[in-house]
mmCIF file of C-alpha atoms in Angstrom:
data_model
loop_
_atom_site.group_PDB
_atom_site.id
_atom_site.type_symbol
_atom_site.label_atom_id
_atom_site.label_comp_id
_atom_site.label_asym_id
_atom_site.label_seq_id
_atom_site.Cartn_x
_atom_site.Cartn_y
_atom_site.Cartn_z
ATOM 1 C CA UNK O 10 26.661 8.907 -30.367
ATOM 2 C CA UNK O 11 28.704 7.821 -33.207
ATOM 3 C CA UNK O 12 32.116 6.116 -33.126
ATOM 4 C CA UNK O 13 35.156 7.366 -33.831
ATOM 5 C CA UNK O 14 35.416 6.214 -37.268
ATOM 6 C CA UNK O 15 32.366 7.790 -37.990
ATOM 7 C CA UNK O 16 31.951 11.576 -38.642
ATOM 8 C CA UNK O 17 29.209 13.411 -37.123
ATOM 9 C CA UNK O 18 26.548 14.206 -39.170
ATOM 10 C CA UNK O 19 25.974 18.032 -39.904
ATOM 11 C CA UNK O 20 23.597 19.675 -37.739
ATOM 12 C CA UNK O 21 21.902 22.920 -38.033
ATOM 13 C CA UNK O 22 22.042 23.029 -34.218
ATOM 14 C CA UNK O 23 25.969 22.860 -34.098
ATOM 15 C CA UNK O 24 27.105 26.584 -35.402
ATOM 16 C CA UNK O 25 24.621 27.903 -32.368
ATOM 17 C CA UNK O 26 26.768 25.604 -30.195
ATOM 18 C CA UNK O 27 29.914 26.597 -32.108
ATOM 19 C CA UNK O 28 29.356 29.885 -31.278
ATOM 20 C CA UNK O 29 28.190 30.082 -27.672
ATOM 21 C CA UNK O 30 31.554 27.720 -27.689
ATOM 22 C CA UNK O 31 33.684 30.555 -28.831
ATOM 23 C CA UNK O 32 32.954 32.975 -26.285
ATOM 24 C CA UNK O 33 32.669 30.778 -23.229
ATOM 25 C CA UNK O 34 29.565 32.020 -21.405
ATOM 26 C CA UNK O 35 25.671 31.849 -21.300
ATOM 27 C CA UNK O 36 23.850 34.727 -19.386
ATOM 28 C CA UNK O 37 20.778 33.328 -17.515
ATOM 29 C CA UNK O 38 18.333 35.838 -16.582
ATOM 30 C CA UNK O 39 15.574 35.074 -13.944
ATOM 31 C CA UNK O 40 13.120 37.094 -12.337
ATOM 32 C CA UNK O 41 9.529 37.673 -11.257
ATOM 33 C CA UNK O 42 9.002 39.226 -14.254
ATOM 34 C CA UNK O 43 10.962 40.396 -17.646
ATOM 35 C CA UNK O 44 10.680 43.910 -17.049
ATOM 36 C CA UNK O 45 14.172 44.815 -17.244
ATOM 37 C CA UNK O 46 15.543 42.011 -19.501
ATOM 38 C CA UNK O 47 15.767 44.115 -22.766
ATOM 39 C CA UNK O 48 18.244 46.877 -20.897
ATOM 40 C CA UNK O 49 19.663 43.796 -19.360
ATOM 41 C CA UNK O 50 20.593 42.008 -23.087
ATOM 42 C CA UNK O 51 22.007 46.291 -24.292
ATOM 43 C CA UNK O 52 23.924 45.712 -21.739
ATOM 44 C CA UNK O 53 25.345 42.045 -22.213
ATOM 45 C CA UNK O 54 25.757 42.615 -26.144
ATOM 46 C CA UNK O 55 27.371 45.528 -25.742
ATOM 47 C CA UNK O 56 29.922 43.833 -23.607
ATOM 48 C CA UNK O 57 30.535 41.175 -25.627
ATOM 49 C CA UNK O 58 28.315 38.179 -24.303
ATOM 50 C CA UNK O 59 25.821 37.363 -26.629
ATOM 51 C CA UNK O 60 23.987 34.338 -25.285
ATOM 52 C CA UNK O 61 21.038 35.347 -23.571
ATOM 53 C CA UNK O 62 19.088 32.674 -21.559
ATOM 54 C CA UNK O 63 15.326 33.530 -20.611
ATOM 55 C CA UNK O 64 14.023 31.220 -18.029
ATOM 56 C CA UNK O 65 10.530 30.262 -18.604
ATOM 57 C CA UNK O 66 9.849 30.480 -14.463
ATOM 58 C CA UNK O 67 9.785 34.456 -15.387
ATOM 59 C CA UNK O 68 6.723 35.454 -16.091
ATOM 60 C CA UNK O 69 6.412 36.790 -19.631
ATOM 61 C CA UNK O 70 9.232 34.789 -20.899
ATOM 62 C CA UNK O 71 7.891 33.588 -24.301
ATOM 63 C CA UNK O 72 6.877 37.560 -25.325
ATOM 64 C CA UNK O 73 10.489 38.502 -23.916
ATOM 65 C CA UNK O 74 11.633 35.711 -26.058
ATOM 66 C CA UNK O 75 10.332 37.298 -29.307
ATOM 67 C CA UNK O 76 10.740 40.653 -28.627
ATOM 68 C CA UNK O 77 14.602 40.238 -27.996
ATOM 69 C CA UNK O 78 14.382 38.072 -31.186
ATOM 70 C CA UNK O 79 12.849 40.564 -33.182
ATOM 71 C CA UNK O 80 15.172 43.146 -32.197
ATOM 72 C CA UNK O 81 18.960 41.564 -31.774
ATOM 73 C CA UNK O 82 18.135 38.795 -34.901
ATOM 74 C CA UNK O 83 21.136 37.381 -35.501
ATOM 75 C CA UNK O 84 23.275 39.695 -33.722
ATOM 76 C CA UNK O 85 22.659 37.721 -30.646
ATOM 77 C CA UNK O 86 21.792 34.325 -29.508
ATOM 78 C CA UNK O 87 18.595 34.339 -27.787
ATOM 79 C CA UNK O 88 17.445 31.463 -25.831
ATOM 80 C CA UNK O 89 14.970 29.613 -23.215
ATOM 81 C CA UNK O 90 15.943 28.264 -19.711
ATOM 82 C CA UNK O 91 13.981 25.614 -17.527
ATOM 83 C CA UNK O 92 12.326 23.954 -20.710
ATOM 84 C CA UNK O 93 10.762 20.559 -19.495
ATOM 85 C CA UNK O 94 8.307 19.384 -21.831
ATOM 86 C CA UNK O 95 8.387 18.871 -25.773
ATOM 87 C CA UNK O 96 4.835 21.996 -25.313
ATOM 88 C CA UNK O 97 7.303 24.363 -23.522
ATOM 89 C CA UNK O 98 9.745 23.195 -26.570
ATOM 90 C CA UNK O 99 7.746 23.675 -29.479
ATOM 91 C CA UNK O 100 6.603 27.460 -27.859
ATOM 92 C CA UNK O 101 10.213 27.928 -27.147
ATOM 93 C CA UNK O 102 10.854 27.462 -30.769
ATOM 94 C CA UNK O 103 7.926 28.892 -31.889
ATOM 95 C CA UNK O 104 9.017 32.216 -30.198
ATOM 96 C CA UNK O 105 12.170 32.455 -32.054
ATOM 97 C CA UNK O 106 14.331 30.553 -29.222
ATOM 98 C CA UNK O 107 17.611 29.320 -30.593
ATOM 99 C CA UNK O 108 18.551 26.967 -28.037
ATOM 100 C CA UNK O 109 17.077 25.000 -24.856
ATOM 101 C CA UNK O 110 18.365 24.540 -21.577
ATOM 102 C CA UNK O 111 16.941 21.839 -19.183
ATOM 103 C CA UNK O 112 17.958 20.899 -15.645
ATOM 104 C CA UNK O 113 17.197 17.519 -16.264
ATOM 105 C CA UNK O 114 17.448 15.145 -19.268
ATOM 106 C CA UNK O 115 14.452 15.602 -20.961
ATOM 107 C CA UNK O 116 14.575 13.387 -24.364
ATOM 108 C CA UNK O 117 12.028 15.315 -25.552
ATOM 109 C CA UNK O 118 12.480 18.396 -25.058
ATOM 110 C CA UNK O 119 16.081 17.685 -27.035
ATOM 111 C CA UNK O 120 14.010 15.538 -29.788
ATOM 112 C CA UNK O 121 11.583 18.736 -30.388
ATOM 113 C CA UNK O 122 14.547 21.124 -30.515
ATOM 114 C CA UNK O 123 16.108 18.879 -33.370
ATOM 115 C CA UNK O 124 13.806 18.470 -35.575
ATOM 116 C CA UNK O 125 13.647 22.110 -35.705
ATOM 117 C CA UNK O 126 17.455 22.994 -35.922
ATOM 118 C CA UNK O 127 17.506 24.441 -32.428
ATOM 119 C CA UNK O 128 20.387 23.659 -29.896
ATOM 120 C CA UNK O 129 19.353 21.659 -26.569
ATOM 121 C CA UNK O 130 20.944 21.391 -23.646
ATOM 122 C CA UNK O 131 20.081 18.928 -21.327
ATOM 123 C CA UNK O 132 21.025 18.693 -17.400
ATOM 124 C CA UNK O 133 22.458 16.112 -15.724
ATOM 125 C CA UNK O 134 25.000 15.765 -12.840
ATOM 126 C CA UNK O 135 26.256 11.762 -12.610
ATOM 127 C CA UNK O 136 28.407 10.074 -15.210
ATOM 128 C CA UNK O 137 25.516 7.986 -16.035
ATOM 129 C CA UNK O 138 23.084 10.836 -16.132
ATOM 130 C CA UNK O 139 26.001 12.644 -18.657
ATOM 131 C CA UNK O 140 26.366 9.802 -20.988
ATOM 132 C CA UNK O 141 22.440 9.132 -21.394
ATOM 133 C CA UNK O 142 22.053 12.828 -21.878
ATOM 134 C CA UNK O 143 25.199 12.930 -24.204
ATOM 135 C CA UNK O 144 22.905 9.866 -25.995
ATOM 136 C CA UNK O 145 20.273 11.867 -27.227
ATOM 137 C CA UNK O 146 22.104 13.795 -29.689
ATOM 138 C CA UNK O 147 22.340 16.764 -27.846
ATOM 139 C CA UNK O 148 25.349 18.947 -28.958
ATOM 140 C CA UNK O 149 26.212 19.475 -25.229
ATOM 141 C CA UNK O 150 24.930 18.962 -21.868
ATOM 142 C CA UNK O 151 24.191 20.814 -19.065
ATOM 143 C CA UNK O 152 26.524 19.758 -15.939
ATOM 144 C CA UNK O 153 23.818 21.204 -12.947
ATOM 145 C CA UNK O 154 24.056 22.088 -10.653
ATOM 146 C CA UNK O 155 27.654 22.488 -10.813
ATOM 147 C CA UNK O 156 28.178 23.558 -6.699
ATOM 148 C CA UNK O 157 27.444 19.725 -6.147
ATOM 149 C CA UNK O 158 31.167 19.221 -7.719
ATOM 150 C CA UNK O 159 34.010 20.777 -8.579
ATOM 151 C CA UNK O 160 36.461 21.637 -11.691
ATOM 152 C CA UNK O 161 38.416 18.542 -10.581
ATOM 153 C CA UNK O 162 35.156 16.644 -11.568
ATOM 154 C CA UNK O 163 35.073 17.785 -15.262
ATOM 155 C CA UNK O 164 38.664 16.572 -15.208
ATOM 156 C CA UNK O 165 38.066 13.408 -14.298
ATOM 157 C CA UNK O 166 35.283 13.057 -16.705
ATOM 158 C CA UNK O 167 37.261 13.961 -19.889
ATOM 159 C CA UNK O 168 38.775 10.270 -19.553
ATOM 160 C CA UNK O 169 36.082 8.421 -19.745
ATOM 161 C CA UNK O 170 33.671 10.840 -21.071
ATOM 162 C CA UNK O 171 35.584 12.598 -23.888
ATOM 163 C CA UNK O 172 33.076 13.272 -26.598
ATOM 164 C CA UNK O 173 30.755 15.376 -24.331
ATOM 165 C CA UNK O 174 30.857 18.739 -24.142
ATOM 166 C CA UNK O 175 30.030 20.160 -20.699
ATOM 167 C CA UNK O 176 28.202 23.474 -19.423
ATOM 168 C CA UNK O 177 28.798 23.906 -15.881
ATOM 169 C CA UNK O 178 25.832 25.969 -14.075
ATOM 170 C CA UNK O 179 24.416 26.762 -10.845
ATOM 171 C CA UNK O 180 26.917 28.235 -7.941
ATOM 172 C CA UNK O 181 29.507 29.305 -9.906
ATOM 173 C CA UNK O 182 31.177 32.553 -9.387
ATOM 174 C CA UNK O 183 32.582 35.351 -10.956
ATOM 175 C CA UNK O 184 36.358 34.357 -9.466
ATOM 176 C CA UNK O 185 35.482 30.847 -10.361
ATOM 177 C CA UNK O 186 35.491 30.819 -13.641
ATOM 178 C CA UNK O 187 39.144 30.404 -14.572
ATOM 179 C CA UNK O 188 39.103 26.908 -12.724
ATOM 180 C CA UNK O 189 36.207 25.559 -14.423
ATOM 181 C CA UNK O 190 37.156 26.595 -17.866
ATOM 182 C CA UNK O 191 40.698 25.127 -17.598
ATOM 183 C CA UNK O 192 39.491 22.101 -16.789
ATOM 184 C CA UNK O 193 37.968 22.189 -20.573
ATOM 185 C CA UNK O 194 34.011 23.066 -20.183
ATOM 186 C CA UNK O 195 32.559 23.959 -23.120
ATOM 187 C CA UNK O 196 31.010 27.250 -21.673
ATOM 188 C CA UNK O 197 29.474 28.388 -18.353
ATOM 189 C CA UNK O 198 26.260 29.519 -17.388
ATOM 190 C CA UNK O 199 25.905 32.664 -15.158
ATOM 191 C CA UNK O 200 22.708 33.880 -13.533
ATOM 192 C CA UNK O 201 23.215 35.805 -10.021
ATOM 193 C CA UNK O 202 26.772 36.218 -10.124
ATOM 194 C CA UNK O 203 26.264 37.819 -13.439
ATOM 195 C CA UNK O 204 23.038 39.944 -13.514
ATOM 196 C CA UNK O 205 23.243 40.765 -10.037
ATOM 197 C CA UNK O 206 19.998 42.825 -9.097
ATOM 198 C CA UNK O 207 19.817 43.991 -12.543
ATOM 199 C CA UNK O 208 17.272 41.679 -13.052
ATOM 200 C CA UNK O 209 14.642 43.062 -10.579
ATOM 201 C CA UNK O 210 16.083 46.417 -9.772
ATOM 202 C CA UNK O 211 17.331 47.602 -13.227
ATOM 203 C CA UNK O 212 20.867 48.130 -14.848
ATOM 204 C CA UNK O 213 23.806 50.098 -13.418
ATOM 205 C CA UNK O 214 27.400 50.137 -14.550
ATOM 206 C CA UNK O 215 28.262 47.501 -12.009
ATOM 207 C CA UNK O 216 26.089 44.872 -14.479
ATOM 208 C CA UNK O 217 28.728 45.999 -17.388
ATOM 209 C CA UNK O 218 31.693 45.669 -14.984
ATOM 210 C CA UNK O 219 30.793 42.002 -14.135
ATOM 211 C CA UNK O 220 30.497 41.228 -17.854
ATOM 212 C CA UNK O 221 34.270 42.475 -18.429
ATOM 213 C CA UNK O 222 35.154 40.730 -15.244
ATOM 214 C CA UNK O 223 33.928 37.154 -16.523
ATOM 215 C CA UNK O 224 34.688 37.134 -19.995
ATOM 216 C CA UNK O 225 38.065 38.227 -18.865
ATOM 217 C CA UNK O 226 37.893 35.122 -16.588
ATOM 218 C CA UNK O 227 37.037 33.202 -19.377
ATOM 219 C CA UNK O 228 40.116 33.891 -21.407
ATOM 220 C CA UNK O 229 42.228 33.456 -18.048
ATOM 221 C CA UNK O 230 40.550 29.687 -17.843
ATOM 222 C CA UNK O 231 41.624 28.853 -21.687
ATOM 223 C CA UNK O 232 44.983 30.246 -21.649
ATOM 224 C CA UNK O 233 45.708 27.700 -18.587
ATOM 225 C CA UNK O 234 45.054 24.510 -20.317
#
């Protein structure tokens, strides 16, 4: 990490973190299989969240992956959960993923990612586990799972641990959101509490409803710090 004397260098990775940044949320989506992802991310852009994560425990993620790619391009930010190896990295990237998620620090994964201008996020719960993540150049890091703490604990962190920017995931709900996004996370990340059963039983207007709900919960969170 550089001091703070020194600027940052530019990064192709930081406008994708930039922008996932400016409207507070990742949707994760999960399943058996991808079916319904594609009316699942019509739904989500329409509403106004545009980061789409596709798990790689989902069968046909990588094809999902491109397809979405092909289709959204830059209108959306399309990109692959549960990466753990610098292989699942390089087909991440090679299927048009613009940003990595791990649950745990994976150097490599974040190293692959990197050298092709991708954004990386890396899990990690413990202050120690934050800063070595924080370490590897990754623009932000993954704070998982986030039902093992609370806001209070992202507060507390900011002391110490100022120059890292956090994305809470894992047990947080829909009503939750305000809390953790005072407390100054850099975005959350929403699976269940999101998608619902959209993501093995198909859309209904209750997925769009949830998407107004959070985003609105976003903006609630940042108008309270």
């Amino acid at each position: 990490m550089t001091s703070a004397d020194d600027p940052a260098p530019a990064r192709p990775e930081c406008p994708i973190t930039a922008e996932i940044t400016s409207r507070g949320l990742i949707a994760i989506l999960r399943a058996p299989t991808a079916e319904h992802f594609p009316a699942i991310a019509d739904t989500l852009l329409d509403a106004g969240i545009h980061a789409i994560e596709i798990t790689l425990t989902t069968h046909g993620a990588l094809q999902c992956i491109r397809e979405l790619t092909a289709a959204y391009g830059r209108q959306a930010l399309i990109g692959a959960g549960t990466v753990l190896t610098a292989g699942q990295a390089r087909s991440c990237v090679d299927a048009g993923a613009r940003f990595l998620v791990s649950p745990v620090a994976a150097p490599e994964v974040v190293r692959t990612a990197r050298a092709a201008g991708v954004a990386a996020y890396p899990g990690a719960l413990t202050p120690t586990e934050i800063h070595a993540a924080g370490r590897t150049g990754a623009p932000a890091v993954k704070l998982f799972p986030a039902s093992a703490v609370s806001p209070r604990y992202v507060s507390d962190l900011s002391g110490p641990l100022p120059g890292v920017p956090l994305i809470p995931t894992g047990g947080i709900s829909l009503t939750g959101i305000p809390a953790w996004t005072a407390a100054g996370v850099a975005a959350v990340g929403l699976g269940t509490p999101l998608i619902g059963t959209a993501a093995t039983e198909g859309v209904d207007d209750r997925l769009a409803a949830r998407c107004r709900q959070a985003l609105a919960a976003v903006s609630e969170g940042r108008a309270a710090r």
